[in-house]
Amino acid sequence: MNGNKVNSIKTYQKELFNKKVELMTSLGFNFKRLADADRRSEDDLIVALRDEFLHLSLNRVLSGQLREVESALDRLNSGEYGACANCDTSISSKRLQALPWATHCVDCQDKACAGPAQEAVSLGTSLTG
Ligand SMILES: [Zn+2]
C-alpha cells in the first residue's frame, strides 16, 4: 500500500523534474535571444524592442510555470503533495497524472477560474474528470 504511494511520488517527481528542465531550457534560450538583441544597430531598435517584449511575455508565462513546478517539488519533499491548496481535499491521482503541478482540486480550480499561467499549463484538463 505504502509502496504504491512511494512509487507514484517518484513518478510525479520525475515528471516534474523533466518539466522543470524543459522550462529552464526554454527560459535559457529566451535569455540568449535577449542578449543578442543588445548587439543590434539603432535602426533595428524598434524591431528589437518589439521582439524583446514578446520574449519577456513568453518568459513571464514560462517563469510562472516554473514556479508552479518548483512549488510542486517542494510539496513532494514536505509530504504535502496532492492536497488541494484551498480546501485540503486530496487531488485525484488521475488529475495529478495529467497535471503533476496541480495545486487545486477540480472543484476549486473551476471556482477560481485560475490565472492565465495556469490556463496555459492546463493542457490535460479534459482528462481530469
Ligand atoms: Zn479544493
Short mmCIF file of N, CA and C and ligand atoms in Angstrom, two decimals:
data_model
loop_
_atom_site.label_atom_id
_atom_site.label_comp_id
_atom_site.label_asym_id
_atom_site.label_seq_id
_atom_site.Cartn_x
_atom_site.Cartn_y
_atom_site.Cartn_z
N MET A 1 0.85 -1.21 0.00
CA MET A 1 0.00 0.00 0.00
C MET A 1 0.87 1.24 0.00
N ASN A 2 1.76 1.29 1.01
CA ASN A 2 2.66 2.43 1.07
C ASN A 2 3.62 2.45 -0.12
N GLY A 3 4.02 1.25 -0.54
CA GLY A 3 4.94 1.15 -1.66
C GLY A 3 4.37 1.78 -2.92
N ASN A 4 3.07 1.58 -3.10
CA ASN A 4 2.39 2.17 -4.24
C ASN A 4 2.49 3.69 -4.23
N LYS A 5 2.28 4.26 -3.07
CA LYS A 5 2.29 5.71 -2.94
C LYS A 5 3.69 6.25 -3.24
N VAL A 6 4.69 5.59 -2.67
CA VAL A 6 6.08 6.00 -2.92
C VAL A 6 6.38 5.93 -4.41
N ASN A 7 5.89 4.86 -5.04
CA ASN A 7 6.10 4.68 -6.47
C ASN A 7 5.54 5.84 -7.28
N SER A 8 4.29 6.23 -6.98
CA SER A 8 3.69 7.29 -7.78
C SER A 8 4.34 8.63 -7.46
N ILE A 9 4.80 8.80 -6.21
CA ILE A 9 5.50 10.03 -5.90
C ILE A 9 6.78 10.14 -6.72
N LYS A 10 7.46 9.01 -6.87
CA LYS A 10 8.67 9.02 -7.71
C LYS A 10 8.34 9.37 -9.15
N THR A 11 7.19 8.85 -9.62
CA THR A 11 6.76 9.16 -10.98
C THR A 11 6.49 10.65 -11.14
N TYR A 12 5.75 11.23 -10.17
CA TYR A 12 5.46 12.67 -10.22
C TYR A 12 6.75 13.48 -10.16
N GLN A 13 7.65 13.03 -9.29
CA GLN A 13 8.92 13.74 -9.13
C GLN A 13 9.68 13.77 -10.46
N LYS A 14 9.67 12.63 -11.14
CA LYS A 14 10.37 12.54 -12.42
C LYS A 14 9.71 13.46 -13.45
N GLU A 15 8.38 13.39 -13.51
CA GLU A 15 7.63 14.23 -14.45
C GLU A 15 7.91 15.71 -14.20
N LEU A 16 7.86 16.08 -12.91
CA LEU A 16 8.06 17.47 -12.53
C LEU A 16 9.48 17.91 -12.87
N PHE A 17 10.43 17.02 -12.62
CA PHE A 17 11.82 17.36 -12.90
C PHE A 17 12.02 17.56 -14.41
N ASN A 18 11.45 16.65 -15.20
CA ASN A 18 11.55 16.79 -16.66
C ASN A 18 10.96 18.11 -17.13
N LYS A 19 9.80 18.47 -16.55
CA LYS A 19 9.13 19.71 -16.92
C LYS A 19 10.00 20.91 -16.53
N LYS A 20 10.63 20.81 -15.36
CA LYS A 20 11.48 21.89 -14.88
C LYS A 20 12.65 22.10 -15.84
N VAL A 21 13.28 21.01 -16.25
CA VAL A 21 14.41 21.10 -17.19
C VAL A 21 13.94 21.73 -18.50
N GLU A 22 12.76 21.28 -18.95
CA GLU A 22 12.21 21.79 -20.20
C GLU A 22 11.97 23.30 -20.13
N LEU A 23 11.39 23.74 -19.01
CA LEU A 23 11.09 25.17 -18.84
C LEU A 23 12.37 25.98 -18.74
N MET A 24 13.34 25.46 -18.00
CA MET A 24 14.59 26.19 -17.83
C MET A 24 15.35 26.29 -19.14
N THR A 25 15.27 25.24 -19.95
CA THR A 25 15.89 25.27 -21.27
C THR A 25 15.24 26.36 -22.12
N SER A 26 13.91 26.42 -22.09
CA SER A 26 13.19 27.44 -22.84
C SER A 26 13.56 28.84 -22.37
N LEU A 27 13.64 29.01 -21.05
CA LEU A 27 13.99 30.31 -20.49
C LEU A 27 15.42 30.69 -20.88
N GLY A 28 16.32 29.73 -20.83
CA GLY A 28 17.71 29.97 -21.20
C GLY A 28 17.81 30.43 -22.65
N PHE A 29 17.04 29.77 -23.51
CA PHE A 29 17.02 30.14 -24.91
C PHE A 29 16.55 31.58 -25.08
N ASN A 30 15.50 31.95 -24.36
CA ASN A 30 14.98 33.31 -24.47
C ASN A 30 15.97 34.34 -23.96
N PHE A 31 16.66 34.03 -22.87
CA PHE A 31 17.66 34.97 -22.35
C PHE A 31 18.75 35.20 -23.38
N LYS A 32 19.12 34.13 -24.08
CA LYS A 32 20.15 34.26 -25.10
C LYS A 32 19.66 35.18 -26.21
N ARG A 33 18.42 35.00 -26.60
CA ARG A 33 17.84 35.86 -27.64
C ARG A 33 17.84 37.32 -27.19
N LEU A 34 17.54 37.56 -25.93
CA LEU A 34 17.56 38.92 -25.40
C LEU A 34 18.95 39.51 -25.47
N ALA A 35 19.95 38.72 -25.13
CA ALA A 35 21.33 39.18 -25.16
C ALA A 35 21.73 39.54 -26.58
N ASP A 36 21.30 38.73 -27.55
CA ASP A 36 21.58 39.01 -28.95
C ASP A 36 21.00 40.34 -29.37
N ALA A 37 19.85 40.69 -28.84
CA ALA A 37 19.17 41.92 -29.22
C ALA A 37 20.03 43.15 -28.90
N ASP A 38 20.89 43.05 -27.88
CA ASP A 38 21.74 44.16 -27.50
C ASP A 38 22.72 44.55 -28.60
N ARG A 39 23.04 43.60 -29.44
CA ARG A 39 24.06 43.86 -30.45
C ARG A 39 23.48 44.45 -31.73
N ARG A 40 22.17 44.62 -31.77
CA ARG A 40 21.57 45.16 -32.98
C ARG A 40 21.86 46.65 -33.14
N SER A 41 21.82 47.11 -34.39
CA SER A 41 22.05 48.53 -34.65
C SER A 41 20.84 49.35 -34.21
N GLU A 42 21.04 50.66 -34.11
CA GLU A 42 19.96 51.53 -33.64
C GLU A 42 18.74 51.51 -34.57
N ASP A 43 19.02 51.31 -35.86
CA ASP A 43 17.92 51.24 -36.83
C ASP A 43 16.94 50.12 -36.51
N ASP A 44 17.48 49.08 -35.94
CA ASP A 44 16.64 47.91 -35.64
C ASP A 44 16.01 47.99 -34.26
N LEU A 45 16.22 49.14 -33.60
CA LEU A 45 15.83 49.25 -32.20
C LEU A 45 14.35 48.92 -31.97
N ILE A 46 13.50 49.48 -32.83
CA ILE A 46 12.06 49.28 -32.63
C ILE A 46 11.70 47.81 -32.79
N VAL A 47 12.26 47.20 -33.82
CA VAL A 47 12.02 45.77 -34.03
C VAL A 47 12.54 44.98 -32.85
N ALA A 48 13.75 45.36 -32.38
CA ALA A 48 14.37 44.64 -31.27
C ALA A 48 13.52 44.78 -30.02
N LEU A 49 13.00 45.98 -29.78
CA LEU A 49 12.18 46.21 -28.60
C LEU A 49 10.90 45.38 -28.66
N ARG A 50 10.34 45.31 -29.87
CA ARG A 50 9.12 44.52 -30.02
C ARG A 50 9.41 43.04 -29.76
N ASP A 51 10.52 42.57 -30.30
CA ASP A 51 10.93 41.18 -30.06
C ASP A 51 11.13 40.95 -28.57
N GLU A 52 11.82 41.93 -27.94
CA GLU A 52 12.13 41.78 -26.53
C GLU A 52 10.84 41.68 -25.72
N PHE A 53 9.88 42.52 -26.10
CA PHE A 53 8.60 42.49 -25.39
C PHE A 53 7.94 41.12 -25.51
N LEU A 54 7.96 40.56 -26.73
CA LEU A 54 7.38 39.24 -26.95
C LEU A 54 8.09 38.17 -26.12
N HIS A 55 9.42 38.27 -26.11
CA HIS A 55 10.18 37.27 -25.36
C HIS A 55 9.95 37.42 -23.86
N LEU A 56 9.84 38.68 -23.41
CA LEU A 56 9.59 38.89 -21.99
C LEU A 56 8.22 38.33 -21.60
N SER A 57 7.23 38.53 -22.45
CA SER A 57 5.90 37.98 -22.17
C SER A 57 5.97 36.47 -22.06
N LEU A 58 6.69 35.88 -23.01
CA LEU A 58 6.85 34.43 -23.01
C LEU A 58 7.58 33.99 -21.75
N ASN A 59 8.64 34.74 -21.39
CA ASN A 59 9.40 34.41 -20.18
C ASN A 59 8.51 34.44 -18.95
N ARG A 60 7.59 35.41 -18.93
CA ARG A 60 6.73 35.55 -17.76
C ARG A 60 5.85 34.30 -17.61
N VAL A 61 5.31 33.84 -18.73
CA VAL A 61 4.48 32.63 -18.69
C VAL A 61 5.31 31.43 -18.25
N LEU A 62 6.51 31.31 -18.87
CA LEU A 62 7.38 30.18 -18.53
C LEU A 62 7.82 30.25 -17.07
N SER A 63 8.14 31.47 -16.59
CA SER A 63 8.55 31.63 -15.20
C SER A 63 7.43 31.22 -14.26
N GLY A 64 6.20 31.58 -14.61
CA GLY A 64 5.05 31.20 -13.80
C GLY A 64 4.91 29.69 -13.73
N GLN A 65 5.11 29.04 -14.88
CA GLN A 65 5.02 27.58 -14.91
C GLN A 65 6.13 26.96 -14.08
N LEU A 66 7.33 27.55 -14.23
CA LEU A 66 8.48 27.04 -13.49
C LEU A 66 8.24 27.14 -11.99
N ARG A 67 7.64 28.26 -11.57
CA ARG A 67 7.34 28.45 -10.15
C ARG A 67 6.37 27.37 -9.65
N GLU A 68 5.38 27.07 -10.47
CA GLU A 68 4.40 26.04 -10.08
C GLU A 68 5.05 24.67 -9.97
N VAL A 69 5.92 24.38 -10.93
CA VAL A 69 6.61 23.09 -10.91
C VAL A 69 7.51 23.00 -9.69
N GLU A 70 8.22 24.09 -9.38
CA GLU A 70 9.12 24.08 -8.22
C GLU A 70 8.36 23.95 -6.91
N SER A 71 7.21 24.62 -6.82
CA SER A 71 6.44 24.51 -5.58
C SER A 71 5.86 23.11 -5.43
N ALA A 72 5.52 22.47 -6.56
CA ALA A 72 5.05 21.08 -6.51
C ALA A 72 6.17 20.16 -6.00
N LEU A 73 7.40 20.41 -6.46
CA LEU A 73 8.54 19.61 -5.99
C LEU A 73 8.76 19.84 -4.49
N ASP A 74 8.59 21.09 -4.04
CA ASP A 74 8.69 21.40 -2.60
C ASP A 74 7.66 20.61 -1.81
N ARG A 75 6.42 20.59 -2.34
CA ARG A 75 5.35 19.89 -1.63
C ARG A 75 5.62 18.39 -1.59
N LEU A 76 6.24 17.86 -2.66
CA LEU A 76 6.61 16.45 -2.65
C LEU A 76 7.59 16.18 -1.53
N ASN A 77 8.57 17.08 -1.36
CA ASN A 77 9.58 16.90 -0.31
C ASN A 77 8.98 17.01 1.08
N SER A 78 8.02 17.91 1.24
CA SER A 78 7.46 18.15 2.58
C SER A 78 6.29 17.24 2.88
N GLY A 79 5.90 16.40 1.91
CA GLY A 79 4.82 15.46 2.13
C GLY A 79 3.43 16.07 2.00
N GLU A 80 3.35 17.33 1.53
CA GLU A 80 2.04 17.97 1.38
C GLU A 80 1.49 17.78 -0.03
N TYR A 81 2.24 17.08 -0.86
CA TYR A 81 1.87 16.96 -2.25
C TYR A 81 0.53 16.23 -2.41
N GLY A 82 -0.29 16.73 -3.33
CA GLY A 82 -1.54 16.04 -3.65
C GLY A 82 -2.74 16.56 -2.90
N ALA A 83 -2.51 17.52 -1.95
CA ALA A 83 -3.64 18.11 -1.24
C ALA A 83 -3.98 19.46 -1.87
N CYS A 84 -5.28 19.72 -2.00
CA CYS A 84 -5.72 20.99 -2.58
C CYS A 84 -5.29 22.16 -1.68
N ALA A 85 -4.70 23.19 -2.29
CA ALA A 85 -4.21 24.33 -1.51
C ALA A 85 -5.35 25.15 -0.92
N ASN A 86 -6.53 24.94 -1.44
CA ASN A 86 -7.68 25.72 -0.98
C ASN A 86 -8.51 24.97 0.07
N CYS A 87 -8.94 23.75 -0.26
CA CYS A 87 -9.87 23.05 0.63
C CYS A 87 -9.25 21.81 1.28
N ASP A 88 -7.96 21.53 0.96
CA ASP A 88 -7.24 20.43 1.61
C ASP A 88 -7.71 19.04 1.19
N THR A 89 -8.65 18.96 0.26
CA THR A 89 -9.06 17.66 -0.28
C THR A 89 -7.93 17.06 -1.09
N SER A 90 -7.82 15.73 -1.09
CA SER A 90 -6.82 15.09 -1.94
C SER A 90 -7.17 15.31 -3.40
N ILE A 91 -6.19 15.76 -4.16
CA ILE A 91 -6.39 15.88 -5.60
C ILE A 91 -6.31 14.48 -6.20
N SER A 92 -7.25 14.14 -7.09
CA SER A 92 -7.31 12.78 -7.62
C SER A 92 -6.02 12.44 -8.38
N SER A 93 -5.62 11.17 -8.28
CA SER A 93 -4.37 10.76 -8.93
C SER A 93 -4.48 10.91 -10.44
N LYS A 94 -5.70 10.79 -10.95
CA LYS A 94 -5.93 10.97 -12.38
C LYS A 94 -5.54 12.39 -12.80
N ARG A 95 -5.94 13.36 -11.95
CA ARG A 95 -5.64 14.76 -12.23
C ARG A 95 -4.13 15.01 -12.09
N LEU A 96 -3.53 14.41 -11.07
CA LEU A 96 -2.10 14.62 -10.85
C LEU A 96 -1.26 14.00 -11.97
N GLN A 97 -1.77 12.88 -12.51
CA GLN A 97 -1.04 12.27 -13.61
C GLN A 97 -1.07 13.16 -14.85
N ALA A 98 -2.21 13.82 -15.07
CA ALA A 98 -2.33 14.71 -16.22
C ALA A 98 -1.63 16.04 -15.97
N LEU A 99 -1.57 16.44 -14.70
CA LEU A 99 -1.10 17.78 -14.34
C LEU A 99 -0.34 17.69 -13.01
N PRO A 100 0.89 17.15 -13.05
CA PRO A 100 1.61 16.87 -11.80
C PRO A 100 1.83 18.10 -10.92
N TRP A 101 1.75 19.30 -11.50
CA TRP A 101 1.99 20.51 -10.70
C TRP A 101 0.68 21.15 -10.25
N ALA A 102 -0.44 20.43 -10.39
CA ALA A 102 -1.74 20.97 -9.98
C ALA A 102 -1.73 21.31 -8.48
N THR A 103 -2.25 22.49 -8.12
CA THR A 103 -2.27 22.91 -6.72
C THR A 103 -3.68 22.85 -6.14
N HIS A 104 -4.68 22.71 -7.01
CA HIS A 104 -6.06 22.75 -6.55
C HIS A 104 -6.84 21.55 -7.09
N CYS A 105 -7.83 21.10 -6.34
CA CYS A 105 -8.72 20.06 -6.83
C CYS A 105 -9.58 20.63 -7.96
N VAL A 106 -10.25 19.74 -8.67
CA VAL A 106 -11.02 20.18 -9.84
C VAL A 106 -12.08 21.21 -9.44
N ASP A 107 -12.76 20.96 -8.31
CA ASP A 107 -13.81 21.87 -7.85
C ASP A 107 -13.29 23.29 -7.65
N CYS A 108 -12.19 23.40 -6.88
CA CYS A 108 -11.64 24.72 -6.57
C CYS A 108 -11.08 25.37 -7.84
N GLN A 109 -10.48 24.55 -8.69
CA GLN A 109 -9.93 25.06 -9.94
C GLN A 109 -11.04 25.70 -10.76
N ASP A 110 -12.17 25.02 -10.85
CA ASP A 110 -13.31 25.55 -11.60
C ASP A 110 -13.80 26.85 -10.98
N LYS A 111 -13.92 26.87 -9.65
CA LYS A 111 -14.42 28.06 -8.97
C LYS A 111 -13.47 29.24 -9.13
N ALA A 112 -12.18 28.97 -8.95
CA ALA A 112 -11.19 30.04 -9.00
C ALA A 112 -11.02 30.57 -10.42
N CYS A 113 -11.29 29.74 -11.41
CA CYS A 113 -11.17 30.12 -12.81
C CYS A 113 -9.72 30.43 -13.21
N ALA A 114 -8.79 30.27 -12.24
CA ALA A 114 -7.34 30.29 -12.49
C ALA A 114 -6.80 31.51 -13.25
N GLY A 115 -5.51 31.72 -13.11
CA GLY A 115 -4.83 32.79 -13.85
C GLY A 115 -4.41 32.29 -15.22
N PRO A 116 -3.94 33.18 -16.07
CA PRO A 116 -3.55 32.81 -17.43
C PRO A 116 -2.41 31.78 -17.47
N ALA A 117 -1.49 31.86 -16.50
CA ALA A 117 -0.37 30.91 -16.49
C ALA A 117 -0.89 29.50 -16.28
N GLN A 118 -1.79 29.37 -15.31
CA GLN A 118 -2.37 28.07 -15.02
C GLN A 118 -3.13 27.54 -16.24
N GLU A 119 -3.86 28.44 -16.88
CA GLU A 119 -4.60 28.07 -18.08
C GLU A 119 -3.67 27.46 -19.13
N ALA A 120 -2.54 28.14 -19.35
CA ALA A 120 -1.60 27.69 -20.37
C ALA A 120 -1.04 26.32 -20.05
N VAL A 121 -0.92 26.03 -18.76
CA VAL A 121 -0.34 24.78 -18.33
C VAL A 121 -1.35 23.65 -18.39
N SER A 122 -2.63 24.00 -18.29
CA SER A 122 -3.67 23.00 -18.09
C SER A 122 -4.08 22.27 -19.35
N LEU A 123 -3.11 21.80 -20.10
CA LEU A 123 -3.43 21.12 -21.34
C LEU A 123 -4.16 19.81 -21.09
N GLY A 124 -3.92 19.21 -19.92
CA GLY A 124 -4.51 17.91 -19.64
C GLY A 124 -5.85 17.99 -18.94
N THR A 125 -6.41 19.18 -18.80
CA THR A 125 -7.60 19.37 -18.00
C THR A 125 -8.75 18.47 -18.41
N SER A 126 -8.91 18.24 -19.72
CA SER A 126 -10.05 17.46 -20.17
C SER A 126 -9.93 16.00 -19.71
N LEU A 127 -8.75 15.59 -19.30
CA LEU A 127 -8.55 14.21 -18.86
C LEU A 127 -8.86 14.02 -17.39
N THR A 128 -9.12 15.12 -16.67
CA THR A 128 -9.06 15.03 -15.22
C THR A 128 -10.39 14.69 -14.57
N GLY A 129 -11.49 14.67 -15.34
CA GLY A 129 -12.78 14.24 -14.83
C GLY A 129 -13.11 14.77 -13.46
ZN ZN B 1 -10.15 22.18 -3.39
#
